[in-house]
Amino acid sequence: MILTVMICTSLMISLVAFGTYVVKTNGIVKHPTKHTPRKYIPRKHTRKTSSAQILLNLHNRVRNKNHPLKLDADMNAKAQWWAEMMAKDQNFTHSQMNYAENIAKGHRSEQHVFNEWMKSWGHKNNIIRESHTHAGFGVARDAEGKLWWCAIFR
């Protein structure tokens, strides 16, 4: 029994009932190596969602459904600028912008930084405060690869 799944026009993956697979790319057949886990289906790792959108979705999951945050392009640009400045200067400090602000450094993903913010009363309060209607998010990588995060709210 063979199940064929069409991923896109140039990549076809055939799954064989025994749990192995054959990948055909542009007519070239590749078999799994002994180091490849069984039932692993390789796929492209393209990111279609921005960090800002991922963070907005995480924030809105914990907010009152009647008061979701809206992403603001100008606030996004300001948060991104501040994340880049902190990373460049290696200076972990709040900005002087007139917004409620959450900052963090060293967290490896949107989910991780969000989880850490939710553990802090002050950061959590910025996230769930119903009077906040708009948000902007920024993330920057420093020369050592560490991520610096900024979220601003109004």
CSV table of C-alpha atoms in Angstrom, one decimal:
chain,number,residue,atom,x,y,z
A,1,MET,CA,0.0,0.0,0.0
A,2,ILE,CA,1.4,3.4,-1.0
A,3,LEU,CA,0.0,6.8,0.0
A,4,THR,CA,1.1,9.7,-2.0
A,5,VAL,CA,0.9,13.2,-0.8
A,6,MET,CA,1.4,16.2,-3.1
A,7,ILE,CA,3.2,18.9,-1.2
A,8,CYS,CA,3.9,21.2,-4.1
A,9,THR,CA,4.6,20.8,-7.8
A,10,SER,CA,8.3,20.2,-7.3
A,11,LEU,CA,8.2,17.9,-4.3
A,12,MET,CA,6.3,14.7,-3.9
A,13,ILE,CA,6.5,12.4,-0.9
A,14,SER,CA,5.4,8.8,-1.0
A,15,LEU,CA,4.8,7.0,2.2
A,16,VAL,CA,5.1,3.3,2.2
A,17,ALA,CA,3.1,1.2,4.7
A,18,PHE,CA,6.3,0.0,6.5
A,19,GLY,CA,7.0,3.5,7.7
A,20,THR,CA,9.7,4.4,5.3
A,21,TYR,CA,9.5,7.0,2.6
A,22,VAL,CA,10.9,8.0,-0.7
A,23,VAL,CA,11.3,11.6,-1.6
A,24,LYS,CA,11.2,12.6,-5.3
A,25,THR,CA,12.5,16.0,-6.1
A,26,ASN,CA,12.7,17.0,-9.7
A,27,GLY,CA,12.7,13.3,-10.7
A,28,ILE,CA,15.6,12.3,-8.3
A,29,VAL,CA,14.7,9.5,-5.9
A,30,LYS,CA,16.2,9.8,-2.4
A,31,HIS,CA,15.9,7.1,0.2
A,32,PRO,CA,16.1,7.7,4.0
A,33,THR,CA,19.5,7.2,5.6
A,34,LYS,CA,20.0,5.0,8.7
A,35,HIS,CA,20.2,8.3,10.7
A,36,THR,CA,16.8,9.5,9.6
A,37,PRO,CA,14.0,8.7,12.1
A,38,ARG,CA,11.2,6.6,10.7
A,39,LYS,CA,8.0,8.3,9.6
A,40,TYR,CA,9.9,11.7,9.3
A,41,ILE,CA,8.5,13.8,6.5
A,42,PRO,CA,11.0,16.5,5.5
A,43,ARG,CA,9.4,19.9,4.8
A,44,LYS,CA,10.5,23.4,4.0
A,45,HIS,CA,11.1,25.6,7.0
A,46,THR,CA,9.8,28.8,5.8
A,47,ARG,CA,8.2,31.3,8.2
A,48,LYS,CA,5.1,32.8,6.9
A,49,THR,CA,4.1,34.6,10.1
A,50,SER,CA,6.1,37.5,11.5
A,51,SER,CA,7.3,37.5,15.1
A,52,ALA,CA,4.9,40.5,15.7
A,53,GLN,CA,1.9,38.5,14.5
A,54,ILE,CA,2.9,35.5,16.6
A,55,LEU,CA,3.3,37.7,19.7
A,56,LEU,CA,0.0,39.4,19.0
A,57,ASN,CA,-1.8,36.1,18.7
A,58,LEU,CA,-0.2,34.9,22.0
A,59,HIS,CA,-1.2,38.1,23.8
A,60,ASN,CA,-4.8,38.0,22.5
A,61,ARG,CA,-5.2,34.4,23.7
A,62,VAL,CA,-5.0,35.5,27.3
A,63,ARG,CA,-6.9,38.7,27.0
A,64,ASN,CA,-10.6,39.2,27.3
A,65,LYS,CA,-12.1,38.2,23.9
A,66,ASN,CA,-14.0,41.6,23.8
A,67,HIS,CA,-10.7,43.5,24.1
A,68,PRO,CA,-8.2,42.1,21.6
A,69,LEU,CA,-5.1,44.1,20.8
A,70,LYS,CA,-4.6,45.4,17.3
A,71,LEU,CA,-1.2,45.5,15.7
A,72,ASP,CA,-0.1,49.0,15.0
A,73,ALA,CA,2.5,49.5,12.2
A,74,ASP,CA,4.0,52.7,13.8
A,75,MET,CA,4.3,51.0,17.2
A,76,ASN,CA,5.8,47.9,15.6
A,77,ALA,CA,8.5,50.1,14.0
A,78,LYS,CA,9.3,51.8,17.3
A,79,ALA,CA,9.4,48.5,19.2
A,80,GLN,CA,11.7,47.1,16.5
A,81,TRP,CA,13.9,50.1,16.6
A,82,TRP,CA,14.2,49.8,20.4
A,83,ALA,CA,15.0,46.1,20.3
A,84,GLU,CA,17.7,46.8,17.7
A,85,MET,CA,19.2,49.6,19.8
A,86,MET,CA,19.3,47.4,22.9
A,87,ALA,CA,21.0,44.6,21.0
A,88,LYS,CA,23.5,46.9,19.3
A,89,ASP,CA,24.5,48.8,22.5
A,90,GLN,CA,24.2,45.7,24.8
A,91,ASN,CA,22.1,47.9,27.0
A,92,PHE,CA,19.1,46.2,28.6
A,93,THR,CA,16.9,49.1,29.7
A,94,HIS,CA,13.5,50.5,29.1
A,95,SER,CA,13.0,53.2,26.4
A,96,GLN,CA,11.8,56.7,27.2
A,97,MET,CA,8.8,56.2,24.9
A,98,ASN,CA,5.4,57.1,26.4
A,99,TYR,CA,4.1,53.5,26.2
A,100,ALA,CA,3.7,50.6,28.6
A,101,GLU,CA,6.6,48.4,27.7
A,102,ASN,CA,7.8,44.9,28.2
A,103,ILE,CA,11.5,44.1,27.3
A,104,ALA,CA,13.5,40.9,27.5
A,105,LYS,CA,16.7,39.3,26.3
A,106,GLY,CA,18.0,35.9,25.7
A,107,HIS,CA,14.7,34.1,25.2
A,108,ARG,CA,14.8,31.7,22.2
A,109,SER,CA,11.3,32.1,20.8
A,110,GLU,CA,8.1,34.2,20.9
A,111,GLN,CA,6.4,31.5,23.0
A,112,HIS,CA,9.3,31.5,25.5
A,113,VAL,CA,9.5,35.2,25.9
A,114,PHE,CA,5.7,35.4,26.3
A,115,ASN,CA,5.7,32.7,28.9
A,116,GLU,CA,8.4,34.6,30.9
A,117,TRP,CA,6.4,37.9,30.7
A,118,MET,CA,3.3,36.1,32.0
A,119,LYS,CA,5.3,35.0,35.1
A,120,SER,CA,5.9,38.6,36.0
A,121,TRP,CA,3.1,40.6,37.6
A,122,GLY,CA,4.1,43.9,35.9
A,123,HIS,CA,4.6,42.4,32.5
A,124,LYS,CA,1.4,40.3,32.7
A,125,ASN,CA,-0.5,43.5,33.7
A,126,ASN,CA,0.7,45.2,30.5
A,127,ILE,CA,-0.5,42.3,28.5
A,128,ILE,CA,-4.0,41.8,29.9
A,129,ARG,CA,-4.9,45.5,30.7
A,130,GLU,CA,-8.2,46.1,28.9
A,131,SER,CA,-7.4,49.8,28.4
A,132,HIS,CA,-4.5,48.8,26.1
A,133,THR,CA,-6.0,48.5,22.6
A,134,HIS,CA,-2.9,48.6,20.3
A,135,ALA,CA,0.5,47.0,20.5
A,136,GLY,CA,3.8,46.8,18.6
A,137,PHE,CA,6.5,44.2,18.9
A,138,GLY,CA,10.2,44.0,18.0
A,139,VAL,CA,13.0,41.5,18.1
A,140,ALA,CA,16.6,41.8,17.2
A,141,ARG,CA,19.6,39.5,17.3
A,142,ASP,CA,22.9,40.8,18.6
A,143,ALA,CA,26.4,39.9,17.4
A,144,GLU,CA,26.5,36.8,19.7
A,145,GLY,CA,23.1,35.6,18.4
A,146,LYS,CA,21.2,36.5,21.5
A,147,LEU,CA,17.6,37.8,20.9
A,148,TRP,CA,16.4,41.1,22.4
A,149,TRP,CA,12.6,41.7,22.7
A,150,CYS,CA,10.4,44.7,23.0
A,151,ALA,CA,6.6,45.0,23.3
A,152,ILE,CA,4.9,48.3,23.6
A,153,PHE,CA,1.2,49.0,24.4
A,154,ARG,CA,-1.2,51.9,24.3
